[in-house]
PDB file of C-alpha atoms and ligand atoms in Angstrom:
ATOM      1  CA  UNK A  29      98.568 106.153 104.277  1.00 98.00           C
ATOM      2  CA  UNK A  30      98.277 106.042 100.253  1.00 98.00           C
ATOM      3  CA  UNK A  31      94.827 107.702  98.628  1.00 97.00           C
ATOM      4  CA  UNK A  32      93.831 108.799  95.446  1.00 96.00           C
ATOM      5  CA  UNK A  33      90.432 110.771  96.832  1.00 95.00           C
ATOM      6  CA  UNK A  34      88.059 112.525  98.969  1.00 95.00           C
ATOM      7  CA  UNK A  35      90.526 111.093 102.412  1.00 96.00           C
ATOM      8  CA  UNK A  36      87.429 110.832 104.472  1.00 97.00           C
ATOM      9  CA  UNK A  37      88.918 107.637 105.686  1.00 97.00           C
ATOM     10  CA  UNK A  38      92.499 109.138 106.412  1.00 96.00           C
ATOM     11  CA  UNK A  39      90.275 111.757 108.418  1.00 96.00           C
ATOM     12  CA  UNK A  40      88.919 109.071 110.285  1.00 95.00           C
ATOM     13  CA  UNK A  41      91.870 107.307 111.278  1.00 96.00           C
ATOM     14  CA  UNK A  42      93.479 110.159 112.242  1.00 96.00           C
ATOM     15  CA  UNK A  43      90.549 111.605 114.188  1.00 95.00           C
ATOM     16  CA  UNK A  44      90.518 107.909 116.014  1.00 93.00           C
ATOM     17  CA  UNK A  45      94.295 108.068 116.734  1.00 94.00           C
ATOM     18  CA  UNK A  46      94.105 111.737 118.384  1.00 94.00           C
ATOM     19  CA  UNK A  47      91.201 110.698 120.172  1.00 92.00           C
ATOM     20  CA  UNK A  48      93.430 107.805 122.227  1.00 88.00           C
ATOM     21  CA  UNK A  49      96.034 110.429 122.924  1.00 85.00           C
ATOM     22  CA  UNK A  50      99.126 109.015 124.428  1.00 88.00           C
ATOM     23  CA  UNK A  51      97.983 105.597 124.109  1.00 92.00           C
ATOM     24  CA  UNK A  52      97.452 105.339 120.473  1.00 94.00           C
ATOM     25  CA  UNK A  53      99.308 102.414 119.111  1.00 94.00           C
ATOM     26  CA  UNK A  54     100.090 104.558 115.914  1.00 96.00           C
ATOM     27  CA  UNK A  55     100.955 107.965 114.208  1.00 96.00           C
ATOM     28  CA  UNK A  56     100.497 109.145 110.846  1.00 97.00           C
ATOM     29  CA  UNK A  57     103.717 109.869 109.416  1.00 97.00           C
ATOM     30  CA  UNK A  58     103.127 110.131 105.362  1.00 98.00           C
ATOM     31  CA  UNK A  59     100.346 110.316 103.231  1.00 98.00           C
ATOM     32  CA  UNK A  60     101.152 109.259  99.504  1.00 98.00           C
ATOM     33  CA  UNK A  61      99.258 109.985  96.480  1.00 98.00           C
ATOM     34  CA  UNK A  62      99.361 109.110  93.142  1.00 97.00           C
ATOM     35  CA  UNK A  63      97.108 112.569  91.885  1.00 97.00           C
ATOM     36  CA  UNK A  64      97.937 115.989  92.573  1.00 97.00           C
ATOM     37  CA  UNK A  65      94.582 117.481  93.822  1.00 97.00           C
ATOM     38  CA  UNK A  66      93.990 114.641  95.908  1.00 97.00           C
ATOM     39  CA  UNK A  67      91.904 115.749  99.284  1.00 97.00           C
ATOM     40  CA  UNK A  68      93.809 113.582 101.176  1.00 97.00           C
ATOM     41  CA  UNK A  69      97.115 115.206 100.115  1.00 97.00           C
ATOM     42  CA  UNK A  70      95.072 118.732 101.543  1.00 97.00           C
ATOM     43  CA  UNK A  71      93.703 117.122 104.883  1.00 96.00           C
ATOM     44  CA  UNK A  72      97.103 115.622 105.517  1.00 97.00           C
ATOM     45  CA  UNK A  73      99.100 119.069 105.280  1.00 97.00           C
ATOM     46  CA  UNK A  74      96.373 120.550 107.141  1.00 96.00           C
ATOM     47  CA  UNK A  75      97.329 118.624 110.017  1.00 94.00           C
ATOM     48  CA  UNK A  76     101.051 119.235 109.732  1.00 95.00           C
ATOM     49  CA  UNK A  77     101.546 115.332 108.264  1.00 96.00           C
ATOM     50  CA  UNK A  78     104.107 115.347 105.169  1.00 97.00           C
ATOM     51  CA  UNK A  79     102.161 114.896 102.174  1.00 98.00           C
ATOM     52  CA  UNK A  80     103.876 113.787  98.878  1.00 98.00           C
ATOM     53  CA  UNK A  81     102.169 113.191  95.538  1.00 98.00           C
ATOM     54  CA  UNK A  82     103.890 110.351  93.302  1.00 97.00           C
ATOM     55  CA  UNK A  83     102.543 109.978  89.961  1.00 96.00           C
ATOM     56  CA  UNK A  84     102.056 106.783  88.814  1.00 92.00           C
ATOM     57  CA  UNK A  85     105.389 106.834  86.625  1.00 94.00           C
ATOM     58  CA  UNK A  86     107.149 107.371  89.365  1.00 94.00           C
ATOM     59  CA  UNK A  87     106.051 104.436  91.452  1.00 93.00           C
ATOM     60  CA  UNK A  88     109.519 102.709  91.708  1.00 94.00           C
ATOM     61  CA  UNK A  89     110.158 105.548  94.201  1.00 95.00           C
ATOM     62  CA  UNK A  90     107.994 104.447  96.927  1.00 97.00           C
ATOM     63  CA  UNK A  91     110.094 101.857  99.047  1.00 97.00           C
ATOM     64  CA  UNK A  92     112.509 103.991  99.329  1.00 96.00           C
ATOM     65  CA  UNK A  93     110.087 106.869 100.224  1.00 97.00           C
ATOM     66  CA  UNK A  94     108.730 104.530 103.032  1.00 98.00           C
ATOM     67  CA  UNK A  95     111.563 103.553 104.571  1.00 97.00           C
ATOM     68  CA  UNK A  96     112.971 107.519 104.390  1.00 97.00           C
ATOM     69  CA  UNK A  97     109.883 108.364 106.632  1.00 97.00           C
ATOM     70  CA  UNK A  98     110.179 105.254 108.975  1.00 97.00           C
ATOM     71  CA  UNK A  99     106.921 103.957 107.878  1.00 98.00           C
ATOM     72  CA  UNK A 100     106.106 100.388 109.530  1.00 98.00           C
ATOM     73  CA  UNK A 101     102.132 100.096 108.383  1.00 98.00           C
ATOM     74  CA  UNK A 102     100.445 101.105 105.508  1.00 98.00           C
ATOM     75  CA  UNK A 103      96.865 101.862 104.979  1.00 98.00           C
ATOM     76  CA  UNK A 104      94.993 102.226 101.635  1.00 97.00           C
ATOM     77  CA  UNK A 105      92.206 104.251 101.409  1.00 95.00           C
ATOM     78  CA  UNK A 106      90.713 105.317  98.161  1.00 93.00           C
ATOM     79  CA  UNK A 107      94.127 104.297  97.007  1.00 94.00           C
ATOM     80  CA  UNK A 108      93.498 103.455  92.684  1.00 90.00           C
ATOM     81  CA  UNK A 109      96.918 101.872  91.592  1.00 90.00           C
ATOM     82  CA  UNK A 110      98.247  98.412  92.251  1.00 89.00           C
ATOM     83  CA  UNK A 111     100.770  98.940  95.105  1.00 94.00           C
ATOM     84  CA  UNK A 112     104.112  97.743  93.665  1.00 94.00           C
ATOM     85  CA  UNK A 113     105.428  94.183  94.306  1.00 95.00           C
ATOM     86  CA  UNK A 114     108.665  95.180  96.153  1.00 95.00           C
ATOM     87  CA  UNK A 115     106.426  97.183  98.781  1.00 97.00           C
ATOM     88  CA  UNK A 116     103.816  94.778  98.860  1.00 96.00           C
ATOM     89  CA  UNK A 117     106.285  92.220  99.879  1.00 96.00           C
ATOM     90  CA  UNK A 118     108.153  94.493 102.171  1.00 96.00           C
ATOM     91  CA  UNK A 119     104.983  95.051 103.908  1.00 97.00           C
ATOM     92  CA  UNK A 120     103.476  91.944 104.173  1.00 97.00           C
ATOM     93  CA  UNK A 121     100.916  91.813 107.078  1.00 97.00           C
ATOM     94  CA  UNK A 122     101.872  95.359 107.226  1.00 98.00           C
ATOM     95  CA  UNK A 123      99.236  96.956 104.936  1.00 98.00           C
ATOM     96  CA  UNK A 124      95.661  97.150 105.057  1.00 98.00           C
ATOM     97  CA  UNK A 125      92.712  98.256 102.650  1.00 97.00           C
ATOM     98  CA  UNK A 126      89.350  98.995 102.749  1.00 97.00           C
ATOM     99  CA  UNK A 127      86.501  98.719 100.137  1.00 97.00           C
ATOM    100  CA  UNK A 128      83.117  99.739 100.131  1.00 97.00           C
ATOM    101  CA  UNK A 129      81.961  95.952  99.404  1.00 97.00           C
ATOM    102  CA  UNK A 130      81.398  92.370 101.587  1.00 97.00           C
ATOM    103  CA  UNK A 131      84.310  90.567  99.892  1.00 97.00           C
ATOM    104  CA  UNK A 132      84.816  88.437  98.137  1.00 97.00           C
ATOM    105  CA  UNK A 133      81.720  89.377  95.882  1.00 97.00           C
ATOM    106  CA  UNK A 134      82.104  92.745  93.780  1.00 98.00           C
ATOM    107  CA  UNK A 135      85.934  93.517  93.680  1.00 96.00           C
ATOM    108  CA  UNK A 136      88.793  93.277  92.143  1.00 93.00           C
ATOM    109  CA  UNK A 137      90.156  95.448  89.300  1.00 90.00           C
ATOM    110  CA  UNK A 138      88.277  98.393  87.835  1.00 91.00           C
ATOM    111  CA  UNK A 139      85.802  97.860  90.885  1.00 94.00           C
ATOM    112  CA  UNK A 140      86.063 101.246  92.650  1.00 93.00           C
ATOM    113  CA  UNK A 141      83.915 104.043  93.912  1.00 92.00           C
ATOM    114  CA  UNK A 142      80.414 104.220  92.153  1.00 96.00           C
ATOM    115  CA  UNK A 143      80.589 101.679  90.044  1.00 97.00           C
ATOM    116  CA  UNK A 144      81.294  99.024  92.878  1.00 98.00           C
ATOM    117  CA  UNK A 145      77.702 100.165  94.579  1.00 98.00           C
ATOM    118  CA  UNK A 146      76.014 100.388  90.997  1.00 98.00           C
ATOM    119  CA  UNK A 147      77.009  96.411  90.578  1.00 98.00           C
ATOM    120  CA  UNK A 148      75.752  96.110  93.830  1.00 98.00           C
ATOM    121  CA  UNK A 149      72.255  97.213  93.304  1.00 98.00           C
ATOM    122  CA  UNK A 150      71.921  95.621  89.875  1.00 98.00           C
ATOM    123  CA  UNK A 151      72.908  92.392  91.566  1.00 98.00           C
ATOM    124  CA  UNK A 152      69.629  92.655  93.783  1.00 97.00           C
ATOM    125  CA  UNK A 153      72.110  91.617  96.791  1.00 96.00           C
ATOM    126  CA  UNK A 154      69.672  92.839 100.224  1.00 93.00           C
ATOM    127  CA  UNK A 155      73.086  93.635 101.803  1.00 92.00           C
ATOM    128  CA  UNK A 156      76.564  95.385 101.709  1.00 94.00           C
ATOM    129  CA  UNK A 157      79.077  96.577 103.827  1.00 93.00           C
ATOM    130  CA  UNK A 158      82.557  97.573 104.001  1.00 94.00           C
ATOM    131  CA  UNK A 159      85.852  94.796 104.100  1.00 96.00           C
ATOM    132  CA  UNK A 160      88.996  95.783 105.541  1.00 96.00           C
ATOM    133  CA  UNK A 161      91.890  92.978 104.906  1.00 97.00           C
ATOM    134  CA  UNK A 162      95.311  92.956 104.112  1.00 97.00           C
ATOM    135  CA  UNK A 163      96.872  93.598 100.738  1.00 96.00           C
ATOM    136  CA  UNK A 164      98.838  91.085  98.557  1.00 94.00           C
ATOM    137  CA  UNK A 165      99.554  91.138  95.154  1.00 91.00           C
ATOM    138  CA  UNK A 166      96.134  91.261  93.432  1.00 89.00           C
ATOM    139  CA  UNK A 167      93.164  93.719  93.711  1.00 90.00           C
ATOM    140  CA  UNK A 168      91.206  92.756  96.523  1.00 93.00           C
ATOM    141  CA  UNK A 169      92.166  89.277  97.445  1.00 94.00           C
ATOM    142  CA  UNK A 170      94.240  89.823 100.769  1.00 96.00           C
ATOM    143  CA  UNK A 171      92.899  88.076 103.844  1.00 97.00           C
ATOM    144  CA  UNK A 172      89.654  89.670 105.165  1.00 95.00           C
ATOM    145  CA  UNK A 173      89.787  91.650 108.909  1.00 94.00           C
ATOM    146  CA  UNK A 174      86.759  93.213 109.549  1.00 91.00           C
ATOM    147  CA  UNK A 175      83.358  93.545 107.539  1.00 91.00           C
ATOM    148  CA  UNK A 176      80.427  95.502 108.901  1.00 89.00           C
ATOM    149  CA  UNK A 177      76.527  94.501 107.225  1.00 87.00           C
ATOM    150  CA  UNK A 178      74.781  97.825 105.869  1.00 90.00           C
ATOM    151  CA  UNK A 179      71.270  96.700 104.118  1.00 89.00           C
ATOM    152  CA  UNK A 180      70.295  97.882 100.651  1.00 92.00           C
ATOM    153  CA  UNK A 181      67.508  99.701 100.516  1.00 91.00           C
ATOM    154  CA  UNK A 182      64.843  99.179  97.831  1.00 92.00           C
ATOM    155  CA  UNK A 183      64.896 103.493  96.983  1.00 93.00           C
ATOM    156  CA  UNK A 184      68.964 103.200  97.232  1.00 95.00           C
ATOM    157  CA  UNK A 185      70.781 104.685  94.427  1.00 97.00           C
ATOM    158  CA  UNK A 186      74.587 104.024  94.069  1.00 97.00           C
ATOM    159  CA  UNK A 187      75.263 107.679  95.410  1.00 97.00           C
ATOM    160  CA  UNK A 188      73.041 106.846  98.598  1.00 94.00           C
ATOM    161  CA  UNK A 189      74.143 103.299  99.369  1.00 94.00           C
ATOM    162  CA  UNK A 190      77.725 104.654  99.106  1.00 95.00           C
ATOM    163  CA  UNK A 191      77.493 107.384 101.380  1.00 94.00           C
ATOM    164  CA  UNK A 192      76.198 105.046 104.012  1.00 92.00           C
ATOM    165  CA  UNK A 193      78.968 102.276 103.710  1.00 93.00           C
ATOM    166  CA  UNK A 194      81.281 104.796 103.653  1.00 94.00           C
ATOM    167  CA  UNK A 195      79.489 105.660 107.310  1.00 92.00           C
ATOM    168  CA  UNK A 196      80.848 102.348 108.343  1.00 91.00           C
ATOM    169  CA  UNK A 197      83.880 102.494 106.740  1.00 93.00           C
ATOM    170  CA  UNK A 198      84.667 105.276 109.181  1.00 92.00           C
ATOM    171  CA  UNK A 199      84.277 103.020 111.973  1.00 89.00           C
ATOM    172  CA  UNK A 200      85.571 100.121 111.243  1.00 91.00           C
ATOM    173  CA  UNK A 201      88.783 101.318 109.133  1.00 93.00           C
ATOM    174  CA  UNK A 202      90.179 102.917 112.397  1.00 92.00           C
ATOM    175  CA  UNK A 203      89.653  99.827 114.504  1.00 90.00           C
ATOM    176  CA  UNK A 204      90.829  97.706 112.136  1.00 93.00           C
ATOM    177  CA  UNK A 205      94.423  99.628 111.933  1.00 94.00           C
ATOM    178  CA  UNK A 206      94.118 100.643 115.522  1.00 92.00           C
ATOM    179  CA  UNK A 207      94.252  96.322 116.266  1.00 92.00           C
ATOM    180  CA  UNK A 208      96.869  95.778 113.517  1.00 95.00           C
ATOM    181  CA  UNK A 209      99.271  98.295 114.626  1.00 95.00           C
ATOM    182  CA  UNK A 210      98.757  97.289 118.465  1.00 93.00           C
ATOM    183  CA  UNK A 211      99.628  93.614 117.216  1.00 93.00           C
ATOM    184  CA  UNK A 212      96.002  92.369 118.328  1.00 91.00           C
ATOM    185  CA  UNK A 213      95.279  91.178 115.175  1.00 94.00           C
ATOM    186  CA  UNK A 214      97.695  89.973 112.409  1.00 96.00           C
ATOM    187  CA  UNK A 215      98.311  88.120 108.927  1.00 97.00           C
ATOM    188  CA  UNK A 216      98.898  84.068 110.434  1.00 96.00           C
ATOM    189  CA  UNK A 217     101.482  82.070 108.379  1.00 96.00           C
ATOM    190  CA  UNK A 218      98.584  80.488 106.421  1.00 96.00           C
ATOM    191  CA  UNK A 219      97.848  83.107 104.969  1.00 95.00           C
ATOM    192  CA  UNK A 220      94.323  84.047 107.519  1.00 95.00           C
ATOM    193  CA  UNK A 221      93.633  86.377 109.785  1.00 95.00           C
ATOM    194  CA  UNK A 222      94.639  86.044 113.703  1.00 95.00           C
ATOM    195  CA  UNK A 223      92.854  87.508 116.394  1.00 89.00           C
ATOM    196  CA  UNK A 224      90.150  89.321 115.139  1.00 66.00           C
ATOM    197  CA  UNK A 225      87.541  88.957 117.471  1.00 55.00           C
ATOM    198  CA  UNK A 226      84.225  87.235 117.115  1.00 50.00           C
ATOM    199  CA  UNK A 227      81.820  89.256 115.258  1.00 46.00           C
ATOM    200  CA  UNK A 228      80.022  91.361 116.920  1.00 49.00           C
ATOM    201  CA  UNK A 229      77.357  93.927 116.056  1.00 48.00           C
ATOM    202  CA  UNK A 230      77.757  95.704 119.017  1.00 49.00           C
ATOM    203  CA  UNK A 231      81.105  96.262 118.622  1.00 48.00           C
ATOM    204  CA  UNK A 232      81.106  99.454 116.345  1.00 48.00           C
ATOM    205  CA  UNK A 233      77.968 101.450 117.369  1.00 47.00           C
ATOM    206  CA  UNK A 234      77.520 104.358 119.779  1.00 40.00           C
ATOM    207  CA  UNK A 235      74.989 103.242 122.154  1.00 43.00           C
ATOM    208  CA  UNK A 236      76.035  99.200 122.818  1.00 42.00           C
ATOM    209  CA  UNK A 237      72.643  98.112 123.076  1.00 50.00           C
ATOM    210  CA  UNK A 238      71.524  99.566 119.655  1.00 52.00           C
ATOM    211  CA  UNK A 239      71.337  96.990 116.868  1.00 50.00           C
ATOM    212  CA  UNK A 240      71.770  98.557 113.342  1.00 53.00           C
ATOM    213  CA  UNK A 241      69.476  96.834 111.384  1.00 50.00           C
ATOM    214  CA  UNK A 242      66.411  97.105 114.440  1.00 48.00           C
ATOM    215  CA  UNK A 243      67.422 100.353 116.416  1.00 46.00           C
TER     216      UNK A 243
HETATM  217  C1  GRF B  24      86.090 104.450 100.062  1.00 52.75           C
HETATM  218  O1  GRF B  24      84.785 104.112  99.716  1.00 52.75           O
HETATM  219  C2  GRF B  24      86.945 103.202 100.093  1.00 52.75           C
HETATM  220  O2  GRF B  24      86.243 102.064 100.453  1.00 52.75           O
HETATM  221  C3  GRF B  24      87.373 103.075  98.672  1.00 52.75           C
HETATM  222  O3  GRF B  24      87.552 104.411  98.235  1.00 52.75           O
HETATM  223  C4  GRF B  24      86.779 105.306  99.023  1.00 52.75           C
HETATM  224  C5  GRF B  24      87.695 106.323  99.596  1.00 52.75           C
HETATM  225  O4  GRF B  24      87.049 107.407 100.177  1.00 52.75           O
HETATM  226  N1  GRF B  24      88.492 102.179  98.568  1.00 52.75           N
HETATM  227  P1  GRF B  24      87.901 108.497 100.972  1.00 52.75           P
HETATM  228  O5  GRF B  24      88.945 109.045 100.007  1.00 52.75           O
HETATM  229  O6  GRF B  24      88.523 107.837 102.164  1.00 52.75           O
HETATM  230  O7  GRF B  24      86.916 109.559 101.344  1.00 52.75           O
END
């Protein structure tokens, strides 16, 4: 996993993982971050998972970091810098992000944490909700996975409306890298998503009967 932050997300997945035990279709080998006093770096060593900082200068370092650690999937999460072209290509299909916005509306570069919920509400958009996809070469493009609706709320401020998408991101991040790694869904030669399953709104919630938006 690469992050730059908090590592809520990394949490999450990892949580997810443990919780299937034997039958978890992945492990968390590395996590990789481009600042020091990342969280994620902290969470990661506080579960025993190598944790290596790589500055942003140092980049050119990573494939070779990857394949030293027998990585096979990567997931982004809270990860700031453009992943490098040779590992983007090595990893095609192979790496995953999530953002706290319904792509393909408010991404791309320099669209990150606040600021991504603040465009948001000036927009006046009624709803939001987290995108996993894969990566490619440009900020935010890759084919989409899994998005999640979360409504805006007229009192939301960008703090608020964050804290809940990043609610769902904790849901649907794991399942998304859970059905990746398990080969349940994957990138299609044409560039789209295979095998994700209809949408669902049941899916993701506790109680199956509970819709989100009613109760
Ligand atoms: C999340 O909102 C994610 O969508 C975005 O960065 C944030 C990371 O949070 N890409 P955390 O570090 O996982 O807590």
């Amino acid at each position: 996993m690469f992050a730059s932050g908090a590592g809520s997300n990394l949490q999450a997945i990892c949580d997810h993982l443990d919780e299937q035990r034997g039958s978890a279709p992945a492990e968390v080998v590395l996590v990789v971050s481009d600042r020091e006093d990342a969280g994620a770096l902290t969470r990661a060593r506080a579960r025993g998972v190598p944790a290596i900082w790589v500055p942003r200068e140092r980049s050119d370092r990573l494939a070779a970091l990857l394949q030293e650690h027998g990585v096979t999937l990567i997931a982004l999460a809270g990860y700031l810098r453009l992943v490098p072209p040779d590992v983007v290509a090595a990893y095609r299909g192979r790496m995953l992000n999530v953002h706290p916005a319904l792509l393909p509306a408010f991404g791309g570069r320099g669209m990150y944490g606040a600021r991504v919920h603040e465009a948001v509400l000036r927009s006046g958009a009624r709803v939001t909700g987290p995108t996993v996809h894969f990566v490619d070469e440009r900020f935010d493009e890759g084919a989409i996975i899994a998005q999640w609706p979360v409504p805006v709320r007229t009192d939301d401020t960008p703090a608020s409306l964050g804290a809940r998408v990043l609610g769902v991101e904790h849901r649907i991040y794991p399942w998304a890298v859970s059905a990746v790694a398990a080969g349940s869904v994957r990138l299609g030669a044409d560039g789209r998503t295979e095998g994700a399953p209809k949408f669902d709104f049941d899916v993701f919630t506790p109680e199956p009967r509970r819709h989100p938006f009613t109760g």
